[in-house]
Backbone as CSV, one residue per row, in Angstrom:
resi,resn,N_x,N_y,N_z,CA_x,CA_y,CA_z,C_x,C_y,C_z
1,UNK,0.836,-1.197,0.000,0.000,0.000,0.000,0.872,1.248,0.000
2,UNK,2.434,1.168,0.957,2.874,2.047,0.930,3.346,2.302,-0.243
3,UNK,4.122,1.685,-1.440,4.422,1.690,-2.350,3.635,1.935,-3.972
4,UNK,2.564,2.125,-3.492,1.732,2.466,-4.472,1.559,3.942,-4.068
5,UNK,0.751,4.344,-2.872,0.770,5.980,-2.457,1.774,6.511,-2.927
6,UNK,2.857,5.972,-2.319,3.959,6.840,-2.968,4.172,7.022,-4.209
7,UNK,3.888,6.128,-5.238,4.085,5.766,-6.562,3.528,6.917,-7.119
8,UNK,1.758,6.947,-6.965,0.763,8.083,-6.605,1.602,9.192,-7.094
9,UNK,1.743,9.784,-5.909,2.829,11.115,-5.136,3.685,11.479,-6.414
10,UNK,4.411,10.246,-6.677,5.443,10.379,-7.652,6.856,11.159,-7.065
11,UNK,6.932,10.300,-5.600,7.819,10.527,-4.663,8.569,8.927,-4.905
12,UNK,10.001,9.116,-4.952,11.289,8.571,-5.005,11.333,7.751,-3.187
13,UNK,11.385,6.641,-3.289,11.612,6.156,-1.494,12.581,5.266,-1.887
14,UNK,13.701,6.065,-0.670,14.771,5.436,-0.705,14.964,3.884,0.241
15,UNK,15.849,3.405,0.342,16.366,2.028,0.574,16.093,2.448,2.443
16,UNK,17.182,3.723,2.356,16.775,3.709,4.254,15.262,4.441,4.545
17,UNK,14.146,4.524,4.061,12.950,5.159,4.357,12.299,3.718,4.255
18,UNK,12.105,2.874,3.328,11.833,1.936,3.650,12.298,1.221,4.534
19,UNK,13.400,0.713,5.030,13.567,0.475,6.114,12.948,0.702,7.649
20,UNK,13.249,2.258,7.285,12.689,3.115,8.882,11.136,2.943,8.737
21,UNK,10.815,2.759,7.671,8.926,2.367,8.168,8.738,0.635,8.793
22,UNK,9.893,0.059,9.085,9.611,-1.321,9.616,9.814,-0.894,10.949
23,UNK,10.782,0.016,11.387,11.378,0.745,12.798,10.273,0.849,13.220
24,UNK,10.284,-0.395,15.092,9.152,0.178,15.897,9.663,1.663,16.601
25,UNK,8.857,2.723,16.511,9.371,3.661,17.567,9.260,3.682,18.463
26,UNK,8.829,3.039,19.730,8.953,2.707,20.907,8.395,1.136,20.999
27,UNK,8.676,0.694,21.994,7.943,-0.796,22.896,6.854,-1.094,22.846
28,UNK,6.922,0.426,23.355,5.346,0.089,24.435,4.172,0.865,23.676
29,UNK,3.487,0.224,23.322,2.135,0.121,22.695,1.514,1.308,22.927
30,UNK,1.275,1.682,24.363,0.344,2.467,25.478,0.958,4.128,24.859
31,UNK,2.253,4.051,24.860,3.147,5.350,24.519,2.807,5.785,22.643
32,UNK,2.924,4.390,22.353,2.830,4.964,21.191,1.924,5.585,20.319
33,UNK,0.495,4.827,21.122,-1.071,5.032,20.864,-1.149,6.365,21.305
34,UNK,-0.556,7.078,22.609,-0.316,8.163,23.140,-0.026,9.859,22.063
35,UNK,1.107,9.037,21.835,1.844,10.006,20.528,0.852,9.867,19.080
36,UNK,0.091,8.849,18.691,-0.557,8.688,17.541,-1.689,9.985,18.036
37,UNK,-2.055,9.917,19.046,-3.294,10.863,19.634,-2.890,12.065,19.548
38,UNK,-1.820,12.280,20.450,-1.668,13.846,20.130,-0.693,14.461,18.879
39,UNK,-0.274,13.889,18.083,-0.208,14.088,16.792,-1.486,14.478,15.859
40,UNK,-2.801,13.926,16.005,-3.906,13.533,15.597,-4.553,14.938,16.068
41,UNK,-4.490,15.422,17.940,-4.957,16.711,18.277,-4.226,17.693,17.602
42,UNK,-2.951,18.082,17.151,-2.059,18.799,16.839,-2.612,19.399,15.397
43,UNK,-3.343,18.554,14.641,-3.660,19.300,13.181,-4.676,20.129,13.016
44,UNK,-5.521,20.682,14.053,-6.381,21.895,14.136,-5.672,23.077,14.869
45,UNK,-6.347,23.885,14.917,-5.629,25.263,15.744,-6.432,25.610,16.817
46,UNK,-6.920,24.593,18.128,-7.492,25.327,18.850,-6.503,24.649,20.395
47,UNK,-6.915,26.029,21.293,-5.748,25.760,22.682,-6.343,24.726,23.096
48,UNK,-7.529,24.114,23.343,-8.347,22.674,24.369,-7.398,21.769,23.715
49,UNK,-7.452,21.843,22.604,-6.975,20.407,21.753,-5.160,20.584,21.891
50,UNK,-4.923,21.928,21.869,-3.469,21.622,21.517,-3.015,20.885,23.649
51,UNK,-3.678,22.071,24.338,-3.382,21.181,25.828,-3.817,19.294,25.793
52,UNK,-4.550,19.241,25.272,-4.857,17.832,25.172,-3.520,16.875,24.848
53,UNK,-3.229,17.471,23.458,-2.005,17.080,22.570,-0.792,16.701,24.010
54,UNK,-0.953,17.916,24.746,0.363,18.004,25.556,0.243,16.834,26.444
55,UNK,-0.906,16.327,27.238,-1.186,15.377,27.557,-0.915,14.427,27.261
56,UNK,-0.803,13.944,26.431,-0.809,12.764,25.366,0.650,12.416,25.291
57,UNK,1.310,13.142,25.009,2.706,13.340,25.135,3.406,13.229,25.855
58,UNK,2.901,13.885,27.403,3.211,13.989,28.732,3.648,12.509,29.015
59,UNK,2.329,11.749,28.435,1.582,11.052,29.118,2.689,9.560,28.640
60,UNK,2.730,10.096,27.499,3.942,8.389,26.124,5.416,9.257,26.988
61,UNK,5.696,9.535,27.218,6.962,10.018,28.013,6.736,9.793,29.460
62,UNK,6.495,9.715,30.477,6.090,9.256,31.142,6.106,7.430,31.281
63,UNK,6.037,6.966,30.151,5.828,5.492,29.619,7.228,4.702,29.466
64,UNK,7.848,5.742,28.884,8.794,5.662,27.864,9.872,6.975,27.522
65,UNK,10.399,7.050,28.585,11.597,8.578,28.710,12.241,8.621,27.436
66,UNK,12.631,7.762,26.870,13.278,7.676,25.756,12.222,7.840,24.039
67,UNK,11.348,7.713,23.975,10.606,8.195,23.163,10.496,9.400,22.604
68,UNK,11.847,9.305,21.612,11.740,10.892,20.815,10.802,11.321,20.056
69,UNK,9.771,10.744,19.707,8.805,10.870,18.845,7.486,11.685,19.851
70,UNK,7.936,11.370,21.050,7.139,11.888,22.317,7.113,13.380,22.500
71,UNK,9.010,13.262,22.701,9.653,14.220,23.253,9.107,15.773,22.007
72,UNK,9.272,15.030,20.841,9.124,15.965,19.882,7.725,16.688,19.555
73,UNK,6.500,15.576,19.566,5.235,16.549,20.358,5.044,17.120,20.927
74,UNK,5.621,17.126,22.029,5.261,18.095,23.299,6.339,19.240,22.684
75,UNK,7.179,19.467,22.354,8.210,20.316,21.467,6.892,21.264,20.406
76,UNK,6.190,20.277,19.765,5.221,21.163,18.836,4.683,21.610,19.753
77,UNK,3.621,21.281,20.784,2.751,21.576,21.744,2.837,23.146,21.924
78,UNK,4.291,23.226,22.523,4.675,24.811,23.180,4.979,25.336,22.139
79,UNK,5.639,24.656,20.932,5.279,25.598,19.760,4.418,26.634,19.122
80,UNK,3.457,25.818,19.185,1.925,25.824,18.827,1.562,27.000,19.735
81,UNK,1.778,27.036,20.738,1.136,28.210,21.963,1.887,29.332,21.827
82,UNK,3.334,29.287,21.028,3.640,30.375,21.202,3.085,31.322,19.281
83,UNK,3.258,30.182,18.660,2.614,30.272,17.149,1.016,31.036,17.465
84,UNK,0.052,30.539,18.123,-1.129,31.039,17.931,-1.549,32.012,19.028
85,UNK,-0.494,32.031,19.791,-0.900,33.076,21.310,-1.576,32.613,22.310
86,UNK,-1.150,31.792,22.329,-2.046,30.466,23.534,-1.243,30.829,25.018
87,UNK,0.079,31.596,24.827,0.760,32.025,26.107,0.819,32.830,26.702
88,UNK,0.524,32.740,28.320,0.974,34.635,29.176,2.717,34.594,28.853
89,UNK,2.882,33.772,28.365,4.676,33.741,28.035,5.308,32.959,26.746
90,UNK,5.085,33.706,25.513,5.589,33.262,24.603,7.103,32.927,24.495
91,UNK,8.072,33.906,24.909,9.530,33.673,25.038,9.428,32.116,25.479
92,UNK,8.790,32.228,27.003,8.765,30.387,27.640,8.609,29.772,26.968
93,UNK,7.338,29.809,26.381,7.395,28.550,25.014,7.740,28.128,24.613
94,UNK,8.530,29.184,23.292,9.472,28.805,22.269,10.567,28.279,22.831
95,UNK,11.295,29.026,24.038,12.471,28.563,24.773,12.325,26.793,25.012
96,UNK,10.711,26.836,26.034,10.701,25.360,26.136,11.082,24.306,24.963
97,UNK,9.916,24.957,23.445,9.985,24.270,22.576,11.435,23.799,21.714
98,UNK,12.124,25.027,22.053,14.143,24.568,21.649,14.184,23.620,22.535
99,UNK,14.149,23.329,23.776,14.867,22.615,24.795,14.761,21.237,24.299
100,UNK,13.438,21.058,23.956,12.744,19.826,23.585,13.416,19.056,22.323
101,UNK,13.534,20.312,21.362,13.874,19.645,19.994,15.339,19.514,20.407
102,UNK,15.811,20.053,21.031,17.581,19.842,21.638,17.508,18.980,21.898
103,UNK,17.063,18.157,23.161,16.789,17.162,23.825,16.899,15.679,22.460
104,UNK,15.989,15.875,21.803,15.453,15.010,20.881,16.503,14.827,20.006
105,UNK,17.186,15.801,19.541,18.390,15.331,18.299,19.808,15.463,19.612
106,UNK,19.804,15.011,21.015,20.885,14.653,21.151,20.505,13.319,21.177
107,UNK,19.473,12.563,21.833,18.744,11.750,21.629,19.191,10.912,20.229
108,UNK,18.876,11.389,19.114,18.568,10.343,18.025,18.760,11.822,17.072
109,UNK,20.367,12.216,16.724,20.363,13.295,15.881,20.084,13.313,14.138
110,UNK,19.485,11.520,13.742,18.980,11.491,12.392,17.007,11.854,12.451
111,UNK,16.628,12.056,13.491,15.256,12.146,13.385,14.971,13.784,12.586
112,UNK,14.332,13.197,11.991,14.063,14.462,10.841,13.116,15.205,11.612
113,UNK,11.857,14.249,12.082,10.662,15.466,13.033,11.303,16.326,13.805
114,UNK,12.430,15.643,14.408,13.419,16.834,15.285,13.813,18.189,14.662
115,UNK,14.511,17.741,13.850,14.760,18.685,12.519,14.116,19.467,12.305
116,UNK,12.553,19.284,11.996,11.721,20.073,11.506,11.487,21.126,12.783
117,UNK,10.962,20.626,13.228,10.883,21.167,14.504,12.046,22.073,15.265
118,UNK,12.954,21.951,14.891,14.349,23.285,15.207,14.104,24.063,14.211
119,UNK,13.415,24.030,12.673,13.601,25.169,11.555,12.499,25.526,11.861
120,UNK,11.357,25.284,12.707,10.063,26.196,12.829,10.838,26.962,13.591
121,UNK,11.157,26.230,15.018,11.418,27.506,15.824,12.288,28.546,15.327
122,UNK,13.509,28.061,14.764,14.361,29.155,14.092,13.549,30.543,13.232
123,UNK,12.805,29.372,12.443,11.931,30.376,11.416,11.225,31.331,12.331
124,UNK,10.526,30.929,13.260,9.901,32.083,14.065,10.538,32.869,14.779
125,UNK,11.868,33.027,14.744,13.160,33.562,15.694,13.230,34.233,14.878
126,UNK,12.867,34.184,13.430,13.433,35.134,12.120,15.198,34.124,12.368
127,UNK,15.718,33.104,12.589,17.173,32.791,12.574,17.091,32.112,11.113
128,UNK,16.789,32.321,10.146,16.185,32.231,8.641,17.175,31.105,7.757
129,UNK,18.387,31.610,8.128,19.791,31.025,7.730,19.932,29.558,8.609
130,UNK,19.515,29.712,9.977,19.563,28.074,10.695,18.583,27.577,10.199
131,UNK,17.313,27.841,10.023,16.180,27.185,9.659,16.161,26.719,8.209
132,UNK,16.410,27.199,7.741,17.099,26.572,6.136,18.070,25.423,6.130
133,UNK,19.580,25.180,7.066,20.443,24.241,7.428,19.488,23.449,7.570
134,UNK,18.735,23.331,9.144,18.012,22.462,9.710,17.023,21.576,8.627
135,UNK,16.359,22.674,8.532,15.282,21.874,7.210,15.624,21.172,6.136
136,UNK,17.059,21.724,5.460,17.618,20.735,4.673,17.959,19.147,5.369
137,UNK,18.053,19.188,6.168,18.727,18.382,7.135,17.676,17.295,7.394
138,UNK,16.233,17.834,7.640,15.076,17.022,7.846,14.503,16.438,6.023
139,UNK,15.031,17.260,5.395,14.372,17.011,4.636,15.247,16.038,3.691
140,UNK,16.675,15.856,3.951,17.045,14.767,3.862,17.473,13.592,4.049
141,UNK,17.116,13.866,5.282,16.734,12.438,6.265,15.817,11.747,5.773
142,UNK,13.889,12.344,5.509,12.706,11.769,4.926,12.322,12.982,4.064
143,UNK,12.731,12.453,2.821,12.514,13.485,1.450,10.957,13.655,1.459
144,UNK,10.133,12.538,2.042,8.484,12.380,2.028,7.828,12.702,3.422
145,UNK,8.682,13.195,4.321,7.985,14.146,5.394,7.433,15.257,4.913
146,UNK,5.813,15.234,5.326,5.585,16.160,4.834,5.658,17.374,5.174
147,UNK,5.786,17.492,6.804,5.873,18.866,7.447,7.052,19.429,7.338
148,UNK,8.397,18.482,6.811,9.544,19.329,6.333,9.237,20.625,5.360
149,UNK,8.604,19.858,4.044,8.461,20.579,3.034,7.303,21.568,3.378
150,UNK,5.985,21.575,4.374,5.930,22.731,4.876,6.278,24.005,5.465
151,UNK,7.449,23.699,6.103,8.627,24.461,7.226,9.364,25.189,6.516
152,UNK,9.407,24.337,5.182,10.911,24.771,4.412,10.173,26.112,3.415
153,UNK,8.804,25.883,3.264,7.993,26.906,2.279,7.391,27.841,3.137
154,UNK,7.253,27.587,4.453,6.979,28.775,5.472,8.343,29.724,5.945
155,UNK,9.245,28.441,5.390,10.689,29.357,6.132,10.851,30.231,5.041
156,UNK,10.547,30.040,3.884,10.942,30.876,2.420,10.463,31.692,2.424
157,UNK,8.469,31.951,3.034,7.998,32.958,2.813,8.158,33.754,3.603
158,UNK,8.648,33.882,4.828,8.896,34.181,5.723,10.156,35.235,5.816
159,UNK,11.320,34.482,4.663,12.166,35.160,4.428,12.121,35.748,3.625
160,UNK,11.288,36.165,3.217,11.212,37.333,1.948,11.280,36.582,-0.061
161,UNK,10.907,34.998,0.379,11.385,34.250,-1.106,9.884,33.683,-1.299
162,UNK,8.704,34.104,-1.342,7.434,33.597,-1.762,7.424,32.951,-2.830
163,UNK,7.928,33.217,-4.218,7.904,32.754,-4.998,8.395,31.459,-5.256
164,UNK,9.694,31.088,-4.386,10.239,30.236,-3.877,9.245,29.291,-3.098
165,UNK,8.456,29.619,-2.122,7.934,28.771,-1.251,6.731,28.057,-1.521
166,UNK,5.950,28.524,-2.488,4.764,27.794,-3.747,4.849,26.453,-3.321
167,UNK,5.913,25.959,-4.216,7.028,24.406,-5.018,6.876,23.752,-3.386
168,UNK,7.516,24.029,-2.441,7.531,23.136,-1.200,6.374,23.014,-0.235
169,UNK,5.301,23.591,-0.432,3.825,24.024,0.412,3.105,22.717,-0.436
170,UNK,3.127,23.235,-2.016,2.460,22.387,-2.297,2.837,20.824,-2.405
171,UNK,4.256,20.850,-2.382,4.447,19.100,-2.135,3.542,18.745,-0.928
172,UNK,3.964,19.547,0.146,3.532,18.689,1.643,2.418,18.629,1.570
173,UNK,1.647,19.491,0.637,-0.234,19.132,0.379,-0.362,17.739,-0.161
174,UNK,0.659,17.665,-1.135,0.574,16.267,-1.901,0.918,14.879,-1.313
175,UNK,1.689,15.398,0.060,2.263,14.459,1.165,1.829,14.056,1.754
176,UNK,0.880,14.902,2.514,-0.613,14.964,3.221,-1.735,15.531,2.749
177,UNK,-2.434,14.881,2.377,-3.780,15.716,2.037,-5.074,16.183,3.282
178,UNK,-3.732,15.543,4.265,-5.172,16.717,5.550,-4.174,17.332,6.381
179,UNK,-3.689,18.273,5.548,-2.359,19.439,6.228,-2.816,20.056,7.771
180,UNK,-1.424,20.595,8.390,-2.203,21.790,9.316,-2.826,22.581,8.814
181,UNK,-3.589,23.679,9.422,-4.001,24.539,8.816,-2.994,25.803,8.463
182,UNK,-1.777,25.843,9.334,-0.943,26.946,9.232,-0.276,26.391,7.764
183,UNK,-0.293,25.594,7.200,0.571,25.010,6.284,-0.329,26.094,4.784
184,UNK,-1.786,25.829,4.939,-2.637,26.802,4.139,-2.546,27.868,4.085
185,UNK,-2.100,28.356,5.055,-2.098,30.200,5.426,-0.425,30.481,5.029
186,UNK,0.287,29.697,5.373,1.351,29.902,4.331,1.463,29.963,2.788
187,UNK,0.880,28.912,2.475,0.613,29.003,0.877,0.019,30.049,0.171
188,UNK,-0.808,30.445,1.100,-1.499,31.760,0.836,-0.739,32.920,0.485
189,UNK,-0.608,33.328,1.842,0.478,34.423,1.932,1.487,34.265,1.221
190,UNK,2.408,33.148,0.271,2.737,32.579,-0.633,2.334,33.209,-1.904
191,UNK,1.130,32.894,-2.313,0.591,33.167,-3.455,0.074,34.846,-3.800
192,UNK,-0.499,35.507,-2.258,-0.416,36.702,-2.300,0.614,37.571,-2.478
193,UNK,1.760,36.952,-1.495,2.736,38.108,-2.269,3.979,37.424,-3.275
């Protein structure tokens, strides 16, 4: 099945991506069902759901300390709060949300979600030049992540290259066809200017 979607896509999967889709990411079942959940809360934009998310996360870490896939949700979580204004302390946030993605690529420094997740925050730092490294970095770890190629077209528009950021928005549409919603409002603002 996977090999046909992709076929679909008309996305290239390499020797180690196939592989890493046999990779259990954690043990324990309980953690991982955990992280499937708040991944799942994470693709709307509202604060109930994104605290939920954090839960969830809390909750597969808690299970499983070592669960970077954990570690890296709860990383979006405070993201997310400082992205939509969900905080009496945005600095905290984002700060938290570095700590996390730090944490995670000392952890396991080929995880691309990690990755991604250091070029948002950068990107929202305006650090434009790290967030570009980083994202290359995620994005060639899993060429078919799709939130790389979101990050990488939010980091473009962001930096003043819209025209540029079109081409990578719309892959990750094609990656996922039930995007975040910030992934839309990039494309937008994309296409507007």
């Amino acid at each position: 099945i996977a090999r046909e979607v992709v076929g679909a896509l008309a996305v290239r999967v390499t020797e180690i991506e196939r592989q890493r889709s046999f990779e259990k990411p954690t043990e324990n079942l309980a953690a991982y069902d955990y992280v499937l959940r708040g991944r799942s809360l994470l693709r709307g934009a509202d604060r109930g759901a994104n605290l939920d998310a954090r839960e969830m996360f809390e909750k597969a870490i808690a299970i499983d300390g070592d669960y970077v896939d954990a570690i890296v949700g709860l990383g979006w979580s405070y993201l997310r709060d400082y992205m939509f204004g969900w905080s009496e302390w945005p600095d905290r946030a984002i700060l938290k949300a570095r700590g996390l993605a730090q944490k995670s690529l000392e952890m396991a420094s080929e995880n691309a979600q990690a990755r991604a997740l250091l070029a948002a925050i950068f990107t929202f730092q305006q650090r434009f030049e790290a967030a570009e490294r980083e994202v290359e970095k995620a994005i060639e770890l899993n060429p078919n992540n799709a939130i790389g190629h979101a990050i990488h077209g939010t980091m473009l528009m962001w930096s003043g290259r819209p025209e540029r950021a079109v081409d990578p928005l719309e892959l990750a549409l094609r990656l996922d066809p039930k995007p975040n919603n910030w992934w839309l409002v990039s494309l937008g603002k994309s296409y507007y200017f």
